[in-house]
Coordinates of C-alpha atoms and ligand atoms in Angstrom, one line a residue:
M1 CA -53.0 -101.6 -18.3
S2 CA -51.2 -99.4 -20.8
E3 CA -49.7 -96.2 -19.8
S4 CA -48.8 -93.7 -22.4
N5 CA -45.0 -93.7 -21.8
S6 CA -42.7 -96.5 -21.2
S7 CA -41.9 -95.8 -17.6
A8 CA -43.8 -97.9 -15.0
R9 CA -45.0 -94.8 -13.1
G10 CA -47.2 -93.5 -15.8
S11 CA -47.8 -90.0 -17.2
F12 CA -50.5 -87.7 -18.5
A13 CA -51.0 -88.2 -22.2
S14 CA -51.9 -84.6 -22.8
N15 CA -51.5 -81.2 -21.2
F16 CA -55.3 -80.9 -21.1
G17 CA -55.4 -84.1 -19.2
F18 CA -53.0 -82.7 -16.6
L19 CA -55.0 -79.5 -16.4
M20 CA -58.3 -81.2 -15.8
A21 CA -56.8 -83.6 -13.2
A22 CA -55.2 -80.6 -11.3
V23 CA -58.5 -78.6 -11.6
G24 CA -60.3 -81.8 -10.4
S25 CA -58.0 -81.9 -7.4
A26 CA -58.5 -78.2 -6.6
V27 CA -62.2 -78.1 -7.2
G28 CA -63.8 -80.0 -4.3
L29 CA -65.9 -79.7 -1.2
G30 CA -63.8 -76.6 -0.4
N31 CA -65.3 -74.8 -3.3
I32 CA -68.9 -75.9 -3.1
W33 CA -69.4 -76.5 0.6
K34 CA -66.8 -74.4 2.5
F35 CA -66.3 -71.3 0.3
P36 CA -70.0 -70.3 0.3
Y37 CA -70.4 -70.8 4.0
I38 CA -67.3 -68.9 5.1
T39 CA -68.2 -66.2 2.7
G40 CA -71.6 -66.1 4.2
E41 CA -70.2 -65.9 7.7
Y42 CA -67.8 -63.1 6.9
G43 CA -70.4 -61.0 5.1
G44 CA -69.7 -61.5 1.4
G45 CA -68.0 -59.0 -1.0
A46 CA -65.1 -57.8 1.1
F47 CA -64.1 -61.3 2.1
V48 CA -64.2 -62.4 -1.5
L49 CA -61.9 -59.6 -2.4
V50 CA -59.4 -60.5 0.3
Y51 CA -59.7 -64.2 -0.8
L52 CA -58.8 -63.2 -4.4
G53 CA -55.8 -61.3 -3.1
C54 CA -54.6 -64.4 -1.1
I55 CA -55.1 -66.7 -4.1
T56 CA -52.9 -64.4 -6.2
L57 CA -50.2 -63.5 -3.7
V58 CA -49.8 -66.8 -1.9
G59 CA -51.8 -69.5 -3.7
L60 CA -50.5 -69.0 -7.2
P61 CA -46.7 -68.8 -6.4
L62 CA -47.0 -71.9 -4.2
L63 CA -49.0 -73.7 -6.9
Y64 CA -46.4 -73.1 -9.5
A65 CA -43.7 -74.2 -7.0
E66 CA -45.4 -77.5 -6.4
V67 CA -46.0 -78.3 -10.1
I68 CA -42.5 -77.4 -11.1
I69 CA -40.9 -79.4 -8.3
G70 CA -42.9 -82.4 -9.4
R71 CA -42.1 -81.9 -13.1
R72 CA -38.4 -81.4 -12.6
G73 CA -38.0 -84.0 -9.8
G74 CA -40.0 -86.5 -11.7
R75 CA -41.1 -88.5 -8.7
D76 CA -43.3 -88.6 -5.6
I77 CA -43.0 -85.5 -3.3
L78 CA -40.2 -87.0 -1.2
G79 CA -38.2 -88.3 -4.1
A80 CA -38.7 -85.2 -6.2
L81 CA -37.5 -82.9 -3.4
R82 CA -34.6 -85.2 -2.6
T83 CA -33.5 -85.1 -6.2
L84 CA -33.8 -81.3 -6.5
T85 CA -32.1 -80.5 -3.2
R86 CA -29.2 -82.9 -3.4
Q87 CA -26.7 -80.1 -3.9
S88 CA -27.6 -78.9 -0.4
G89 CA -26.2 -82.1 1.2
R90 CA -27.7 -83.3 4.5
L91 CA -29.8 -80.2 5.0
G92 CA -31.5 -80.7 1.7
T93 CA -32.1 -84.3 2.5
A94 CA -33.5 -83.4 5.9
I95 CA -36.0 -80.8 4.5
S96 CA -37.0 -83.2 1.8
Y97 CA -37.8 -85.9 4.3
L98 CA -39.6 -83.5 6.6
T99 CA -41.7 -82.0 3.8
G100 CA -42.3 -85.3 2.1
M101 CA -43.4 -87.3 5.1
M102 CA -45.6 -84.5 6.4
A103 CA -47.3 -84.4 3.0
V104 CA -47.8 -88.1 2.9
V105 CA -49.2 -88.3 6.4
A106 CA -51.4 -85.2 5.9
S107 CA -53.0 -86.5 2.7
F108 CA -53.6 -89.9 4.3
L109 CA -55.4 -88.4 7.3
M110 CA -57.2 -85.9 5.2
L111 CA -58.6 -88.5 2.8
A112 CA -60.1 -90.4 5.8
F113 CA -62.4 -87.5 6.9
Y114 CA -62.8 -86.1 3.4
S115 CA -64.3 -89.4 2.3
V116 CA -66.8 -89.3 5.1
V117 CA -68.1 -85.9 4.1
A118 CA -68.0 -87.0 0.5
G119 CA -70.1 -90.0 1.5
W120 CA -72.7 -87.6 2.8
T121 CA -72.9 -86.0 -0.6
V122 CA -73.3 -89.5 -2.2
Y123 CA -76.2 -90.1 0.2
F124 CA -77.9 -86.8 -0.8
F125 CA -77.4 -87.6 -4.4
V126 CA -79.0 -91.0 -4.0
L127 CA -81.8 -89.5 -1.9
A128 CA -82.5 -86.7 -4.4
V129 CA -82.7 -89.3 -7.2
G130 CA -85.5 -90.9 -5.1
A131 CA -83.7 -94.1 -4.4
I132 CA -84.0 -94.1 -0.6
P133 CA -87.6 -95.1 0.2
G134 CA -89.1 -93.6 3.3
V135 CA -86.7 -90.7 3.7
E136 CA -88.0 -87.3 2.6
F137 CA -85.6 -85.2 0.6
G138 CA -85.8 -81.6 1.8
N139 CA -86.4 -82.3 5.5
P140 CA -83.6 -80.5 7.2
D141 CA -83.4 -83.2 9.9
V142 CA -82.3 -85.8 7.4
F143 CA -78.7 -84.6 7.5
D144 CA -78.4 -85.1 11.3
T145 CA -80.0 -88.4 11.2
M146 CA -77.9 -89.8 8.4
S147 CA -74.6 -88.4 9.5
T148 CA -75.0 -89.8 13.0
T149 CA -76.3 -93.2 12.0
A150 CA -73.2 -95.3 12.0
S151 CA -74.3 -97.8 9.4
T152 CA -75.5 -95.3 6.9
A153 CA -72.4 -93.1 7.2
T154 CA -70.2 -96.1 7.0
I155 CA -71.8 -97.5 3.8
C156 CA -71.6 -94.1 2.1
H157 CA -68.0 -93.7 3.0
T158 CA -67.3 -97.2 1.8
V159 CA -68.9 -96.6 -1.6
F160 CA -66.9 -93.4 -2.0
M161 CA -63.6 -95.0 -1.1
L162 CA -64.3 -97.8 -3.5
M163 CA -64.9 -95.3 -6.3
T164 CA -61.6 -93.5 -5.4
I165 CA -59.5 -96.7 -5.1
G166 CA -60.9 -98.0 -8.3
V167 CA -59.8 -95.0 -10.4
V168 CA -56.4 -94.8 -8.8
T169 CA -55.8 -98.5 -9.5
L170 CA -56.5 -97.9 -13.1
G171 CA -53.5 -95.6 -13.4
V172 CA -52.5 -92.1 -14.1
H173 CA -53.6 -92.1 -17.7
S174 CA -56.4 -94.7 -17.9
G175 CA -57.8 -93.8 -14.5
I176 CA -57.2 -90.3 -13.3
E177 CA -56.7 -88.5 -16.6
F178 CA -59.6 -90.2 -18.3
L179 CA -62.0 -89.6 -15.5
C180 CA -61.1 -85.9 -14.9
K181 CA -61.1 -85.1 -18.7
T182 CA -64.6 -86.4 -18.8
L183 CA -66.0 -85.1 -15.5
M184 CA -64.6 -81.6 -15.2
P185 CA -66.2 -80.3 -18.4
V186 CA -69.5 -81.8 -17.3
L187 CA -69.1 -80.1 -13.9
F188 CA -68.6 -76.8 -15.6
A189 CA -71.6 -77.3 -17.8
I190 CA -73.8 -78.2 -14.9
L191 CA -72.7 -75.1 -12.9
A192 CA -73.4 -72.9 -15.9
A193 CA -76.8 -74.5 -16.4
M194 CA -77.6 -74.0 -12.7
L195 CA -76.6 -70.3 -12.9
V196 CA -79.2 -69.9 -15.7
Y197 CA -81.8 -71.8 -13.7
V198 CA -81.4 -69.7 -10.6
G199 CA -81.4 -66.6 -12.8
F200 CA -85.0 -67.4 -13.7
T201 CA -86.2 -69.0 -10.5
A202 CA -84.3 -67.3 -7.6
E203 CA -82.6 -64.1 -6.5
L204 CA -79.4 -64.1 -8.6
G205 CA -79.1 -60.3 -8.6
Q206 CA -79.1 -60.2 -4.8
S207 CA -76.7 -63.1 -4.6
L208 CA -74.2 -61.4 -7.0
A209 CA -74.5 -58.2 -5.0
F210 CA -73.8 -60.1 -1.8
L211 CA -70.7 -61.7 -3.4
F212 CA -69.3 -58.7 -5.2
Q213 CA -70.2 -55.6 -3.2
P214 CA -67.5 -55.2 -0.6
D215 CA -68.6 -54.0 2.8
F216 CA -65.4 -53.6 4.7
S217 CA -67.0 -52.9 8.0
K218 CA -67.7 -56.7 8.3
L219 CA -64.1 -57.6 7.7
G220 CA -61.8 -58.3 10.7
S221 CA -58.3 -59.8 10.9
S222 CA -59.6 -63.2 11.4
A223 CA -61.5 -63.0 8.1
V224 CA -58.2 -62.2 6.4
L225 CA -56.5 -65.2 8.0
E226 CA -59.4 -67.4 7.2
A227 CA -59.2 -66.3 3.6
L228 CA -55.5 -67.1 3.5
G229 CA -56.0 -70.5 5.0
H230 CA -58.8 -71.3 2.6
A231 CA -56.6 -70.2 -0.4
F232 CA -54.3 -73.1 0.5
F233 CA -57.0 -75.6 1.0
T234 CA -58.9 -74.8 -2.1
L235 CA -55.9 -75.1 -4.4
S236 CA -54.9 -78.4 -2.8
L237 CA -51.6 -76.9 -1.6
G238 CA -49.2 -78.0 1.2
M239 CA -49.5 -81.8 0.8
G240 CA -47.9 -82.6 -2.4
A241 CA -50.9 -83.2 -4.5
M242 CA -49.8 -80.8 -7.2
V243 CA -46.2 -82.0 -6.9
T244 CA -47.4 -85.5 -7.6
Y245 CA -49.5 -84.5 -10.6
G246 CA -46.7 -82.3 -11.9
S247 CA -44.4 -85.3 -11.9
Y248 CA -46.6 -86.9 -14.5
L249 CA -46.1 -84.0 -16.9
K250 CA -43.8 -84.4 -19.9
E251 CA -42.5 -80.9 -20.2
E252 CA -42.4 -77.6 -18.4
K253 CA -43.5 -75.3 -21.2
R254 CA -47.0 -74.8 -20.0
V255 CA -46.5 -74.9 -16.2
I256 CA -47.0 -71.1 -15.8
R257 CA -50.0 -71.0 -18.0
D258 CA -51.5 -74.1 -16.3
S259 CA -51.0 -72.8 -12.8
V260 CA -52.8 -69.6 -13.7
A261 CA -55.6 -71.6 -15.4
I262 CA -55.9 -73.9 -12.3
A263 CA -56.2 -70.9 -10.0
L264 CA -58.7 -69.1 -12.3
L265 CA -60.9 -72.2 -12.8
D266 CA -60.9 -73.1 -9.2
T267 CA -61.9 -69.5 -8.2
A268 CA -64.5 -69.5 -10.9
V269 CA -66.1 -72.6 -9.6
A270 CA -66.1 -71.3 -6.0
L271 CA -67.7 -68.0 -7.1
L272 CA -70.3 -69.7 -9.4
A273 CA -71.2 -72.2 -6.7
G274 CA -71.5 -69.3 -4.2
A275 CA -73.7 -67.3 -6.7
V276 CA -76.0 -70.3 -7.2
I277 CA -76.3 -71.2 -3.5
F278 CA -76.9 -67.6 -2.3
A279 CA -79.4 -67.0 -5.0
V280 CA -81.4 -70.0 -3.7
V281 CA -80.9 -68.8 -0.1
F282 CA -82.0 -65.2 -0.8
A283 CA -85.1 -66.5 -2.6
K284 CA -86.6 -67.4 0.7
E285 CA -87.7 -64.6 2.9
G286 CA -86.0 -64.6 6.3
L287 CA -83.0 -66.8 5.5
E288 CA -79.5 -65.8 6.4
P289 CA -76.5 -66.3 4.1
S290 CA -74.5 -67.2 7.2
A291 CA -76.0 -70.6 7.7
G292 CA -72.6 -72.1 8.5
P293 CA -71.6 -75.7 7.7
G294 CA -75.2 -76.8 7.4
L295 CA -75.8 -74.7 4.4
L296 CA -75.2 -77.4 1.8
F297 CA -76.9 -80.3 3.6
R298 CA -79.7 -78.8 5.6
T299 CA -80.7 -75.4 4.1
L300 CA -80.2 -76.2 0.5
P301 CA -82.3 -79.4 0.1
A302 CA -85.1 -77.7 2.0
L303 CA -85.1 -74.8 -0.5
F304 CA -84.6 -76.9 -3.6
V305 CA -87.8 -78.9 -3.0
E306 CA -89.8 -75.7 -3.1
M307 CA -88.5 -74.6 -6.5
P308 CA -89.9 -75.5 -9.9
G309 CA -88.3 -78.8 -11.0
G310 CA -86.3 -78.5 -7.8
R311 CA -86.0 -82.2 -7.1
F312 CA -84.4 -82.8 -10.4
V313 CA -82.1 -79.8 -10.1
A314 CA -81.2 -81.0 -6.6
A315 CA -80.2 -84.4 -8.0
V316 CA -78.0 -82.8 -10.6
F317 CA -76.5 -80.4 -8.1
F318 CA -75.5 -83.2 -5.7
G319 CA -74.2 -85.2 -8.6
L320 CA -71.9 -82.3 -9.2
V321 CA -70.8 -82.2 -5.6
V322 CA -70.0 -85.9 -5.8
F323 CA -67.9 -85.3 -8.9
A324 CA -66.0 -82.5 -7.3
A325 CA -65.2 -84.5 -4.2
W326 CA -64.3 -87.6 -6.1
S327 CA -61.6 -86.0 -8.3
S328 CA -60.1 -84.4 -5.2
A329 CA -60.1 -87.6 -3.2
I330 CA -58.3 -89.3 -6.1
S331 CA -55.5 -86.8 -5.9
L332 CA -55.2 -87.3 -2.1
L333 CA -54.8 -91.1 -2.5
E334 CA -52.4 -90.6 -5.4
V335 CA -50.0 -88.7 -3.2
N336 CA -49.6 -91.8 -1.1
V337 CA -49.7 -94.2 -4.0
A338 CA -47.0 -92.3 -5.9
Y339 CA -44.9 -92.4 -2.7
A340 CA -45.3 -96.2 -2.3
V341 CA -44.8 -96.9 -6.0
D342 CA -41.7 -94.6 -6.4
E343 CA -40.0 -95.2 -3.1
F344 CA -40.9 -98.8 -2.4
K345 CA -41.5 -100.1 -5.9
L346 CA -44.8 -101.5 -5.0
P347 CA -47.2 -102.4 -7.9
R348 CA -49.8 -99.7 -8.3
W349 CA -52.7 -101.9 -7.5
V350 CA -51.1 -103.2 -4.3
A351 CA -50.4 -99.6 -3.2
A352 CA -53.8 -98.3 -4.0
G353 CA -55.6 -101.3 -2.4
G354 CA -53.4 -101.4 0.7
I355 CA -53.3 -97.7 1.4
G356 CA -57.0 -97.4 0.5
L357 CA -57.9 -100.1 3.0
C358 CA -56.0 -98.3 5.8
V359 CA -57.6 -95.0 4.9
W360 CA -61.0 -96.7 4.8
G361 CA -60.5 -98.1 8.3
L362 CA -59.6 -94.7 9.7
G363 CA -62.6 -93.2 7.9
V364 CA -64.9 -95.8 9.4
A365 CA -63.7 -94.7 12.8
C366 CA -64.7 -91.1 11.8
A367 CA -68.0 -92.3 10.4
I368 CA -69.1 -94.2 13.4
G369 CA -68.4 -91.2 15.6
V370 CA -65.3 -92.2 17.6
T371 CA -64.3 -89.4 19.9
V372 CA -60.8 -88.5 21.1
G373 CA -61.3 -86.7 24.4
E374 CA -63.8 -84.0 23.9
V375 CA -63.8 -83.9 20.1
T376 CA -65.0 -86.3 17.5
L377 CA -62.2 -88.0 15.4
Q378 CA -63.8 -86.5 12.3
D379 CA -63.5 -82.9 13.5
G380 CA -60.2 -83.5 15.2
L381 CA -58.6 -84.7 12.0
D382 CA -60.1 -81.9 10.0
D383 CA -58.7 -79.4 12.4
L384 CA -55.3 -81.0 12.6
V385 CA -54.9 -81.2 8.8
S386 CA -56.6 -78.0 7.6
R387 CA -55.4 -75.8 10.4
Y388 CA -51.9 -77.1 11.1
L389 CA -50.5 -79.7 8.7
L390 CA -51.6 -77.9 5.5
P391 CA -50.0 -74.5 6.3
I392 CA -46.9 -76.1 7.8
G393 CA -46.6 -78.2 4.7
G394 CA -47.0 -75.1 2.5
L395 CA -44.4 -73.3 4.5
L396 CA -41.9 -76.2 4.1
I397 CA -42.6 -76.4 0.3
A398 CA -42.1 -72.6 -0.1
I399 CA -38.8 -72.8 1.8
A400 CA -37.6 -75.8 -0.1
A401 CA -38.6 -74.2 -3.5
G402 CA -37.2 -70.8 -2.6
W403 CA -34.0 -71.6 -0.8
F404 CA -33.0 -75.2 -1.6
V405 CA -34.0 -76.0 -5.2
L406 CA -31.6 -74.5 -7.7
P407 CA -32.9 -71.6 -9.8
A408 CA -32.1 -73.6 -12.9
D409 CA -34.8 -76.0 -11.9
S410 CA -37.3 -73.7 -10.1
L411 CA -37.3 -71.1 -12.8
S412 CA -37.4 -73.5 -15.7
G413 CA -41.2 -72.8 -16.2
F414 CA -40.4 -69.2 -16.9
S415 CA -37.9 -69.7 -19.6
H416 CA -40.5 -70.5 -22.3
L417 CA -42.2 -67.2 -21.8
P418 CA -41.6 -64.2 -24.0
R419 CA -39.3 -61.5 -22.8
S420 CA -41.4 -60.6 -19.7
G421 CA -40.6 -64.2 -18.4
N422 CA -37.4 -63.1 -16.7
A423 CA -39.0 -60.3 -14.7
L424 CA -41.9 -62.6 -13.7
G425 CA -39.4 -65.3 -12.6
I426 CA -37.6 -62.8 -10.4
A427 CA -40.9 -61.7 -9.0
W428 CA -41.9 -65.3 -8.3
R429 CA -38.7 -66.0 -6.6
F430 CA -39.0 -63.0 -4.4
L431 CA -42.6 -64.0 -3.4
I432 CA -41.7 -67.6 -2.7
R433 CA -38.6 -66.8 -0.7
F434 CA -39.9 -64.0 1.4
V435 CA -43.6 -63.1 1.1
T436 CA -45.1 -66.6 1.1
P437 CA -43.1 -67.9 4.1
V438 CA -43.9 -64.8 6.1
L439 CA -47.7 -64.8 5.3
V440 CA -48.0 -68.5 5.9
S441 CA -46.1 -68.2 9.2
V442 CA -48.6 -65.6 10.3
V443 CA -51.5 -68.1 9.5
I444 CA -49.7 -70.8 11.5
L445 CA -49.2 -68.4 14.5
W446 CA -52.8 -67.4 14.3
Q447 CA -53.9 -71.1 14.3
V448 CA -51.9 -71.8 17.4
G449 CA -53.5 -68.8 19.1
A450 CA -50.6 -66.4 19.1
F451 CA -52.9 -63.4 18.2
D452 CA -55.9 -64.4 20.4
S453 CA -55.8 -61.6 22.8
W454 CA -55.2 -59.1 20.1
L455 CA -58.2 -60.4 18.0
K456 CA -60.6 -60.8 20.9
A457 CA -61.6 -57.2 20.9
E458 CA -62.9 -57.5 17.3
E459 CA -65.8 -59.1 15.7
P460 CA -68.6 -60.8 17.5
P461 CA -68.8 -64.5 16.5
A462 CA -70.9 -65.0 13.4
V463 CA -74.1 -67.0 13.4
R464 CA -73.0 -70.6 13.2
E465 CA -75.5 -73.4 13.0
G466 CA -78.7 -71.3 12.7
E467 CA -79.4 -72.2 9.2
L468 CA -83.1 -71.4 9.2
A469 CA -82.3 -68.3 11.2
D470 CA -84.8 -66.1 12.9
P471 CA -86.3 -63.7 10.3
A472 CA -85.9 -60.9 12.8
V473 CA -82.1 -61.1 12.4
K474 CA -82.1 -60.8 8.7
Q475 CA -79.8 -57.9 7.8
Ligands
LIG1 N1 -58.8 -78.6 -2.8 C1 -59.8 -79.5 -2.2 C2 -61.1 -78.8 -2.1 O1 -61.2 -77.7 -2.4 C3 -59.3 -80.0 -0.9 C4 -57.9 -80.3 -0.7 C5 -57.1 -79.7 0.1 C6 -57.2 -81.3 -1.4 N2 -55.8 -80.3 0.0 C7 -55.9 -81.2 -0.9 C8 -57.5 -82.2 -2.4 C9 -54.9 -82.1 -1.4 C10 -56.6 -83.0 -2.9 C11 -55.3 -82.9 -2.4 O2 -62.0 -79.4 -1.6

């Protein structure tokens, strides 16, 4: 396998390749599955506005921090942090290990359950194409049946893991960069085409009004905290994915511009996916936008089959979801593979195959419905990672970048900007040292229930699983 530079660890051949890989990591199930349903649950426009604020104030500074740490450190997350914090002695080493190991563990655990959900999307794609005889696409019960049938869920998860391991084994340039450079533009094209399609066949106007007309009466504190948590998740922050991709960059000239582009493109995909999905939902009398997690797998297929050419559109749509999940899963595995390759000098294929096999095993336990106490392993891992490990990882990275990495390194992305670069750099450093850690700490405290009694008085719980909700409750 030929990598574009002489080092064994590989690199991206072009800046565009890095950008597409990073956007591929960011754009995932979070954008297409989670963003629309939490937006639905929290009532639309006002939530979107808060979410945009969180992306700008917390997401973007942290995204830049991750990429620049990777670029300047030139290694996996642990190695990069250790290199950049060595002037801080033992304390620097300690924070590097803590942050690095958390990131490696979090991305390992996350890939296991992420791959199971991604496997469901593979199933719906194959089903929409018509390749599963005897199962009717559009029947809302199909989702429950398939996701709780151990063999089906396991096969889908296995296929998805093989796709992920395959690309990572091929390397940074020939695998990850090549795939993302090809897939991401296709993904954007599909979304644009779908927008036009729903413009003609569904209620696009109503959908856009829902997304963009803020109604602050529906917004409580937990909506704000949910938005902040999702800003992390959607930009793949807090577990070293962007550090790892940053380490394959050859220069820091474009890091600022790329970080802004990643955040913008990721947000654009979430909004476009939301616009398409709600347009379809609003086209059917009596449906609620707040269908909850079942929106993508239960509500949407049932609606697609009633639309002109809907079956074909559904196949294309689920193809898009598979792409999005695939490029995200690749970056999750790459965090672990980079760690094994850089720290233990393992050959890439051994690392990808070995770690992939372990993740696969944990994923099988999720897919067959193993439970730990009261909760399923699948939900337990999701909660552990998304609610705790991710924000804690983000907090540690912010602290490391703001307080331990020398400004000569952390600000190096700003030095290529015109005059305004200095002021921006100072603003970034202020955000990453003070604002980000405080806001992220608030999210963590909220997750552990520190504000529960204070929040209880607010907001009745949103409709959760009532995807085909009672027409009487339509707003
Ligand atoms: N950003 C991905 C999504 O929106 C999910 C994700 C969170 C992720 N953290 C990550 C992906 C780390 C890769 C690496 O679905």
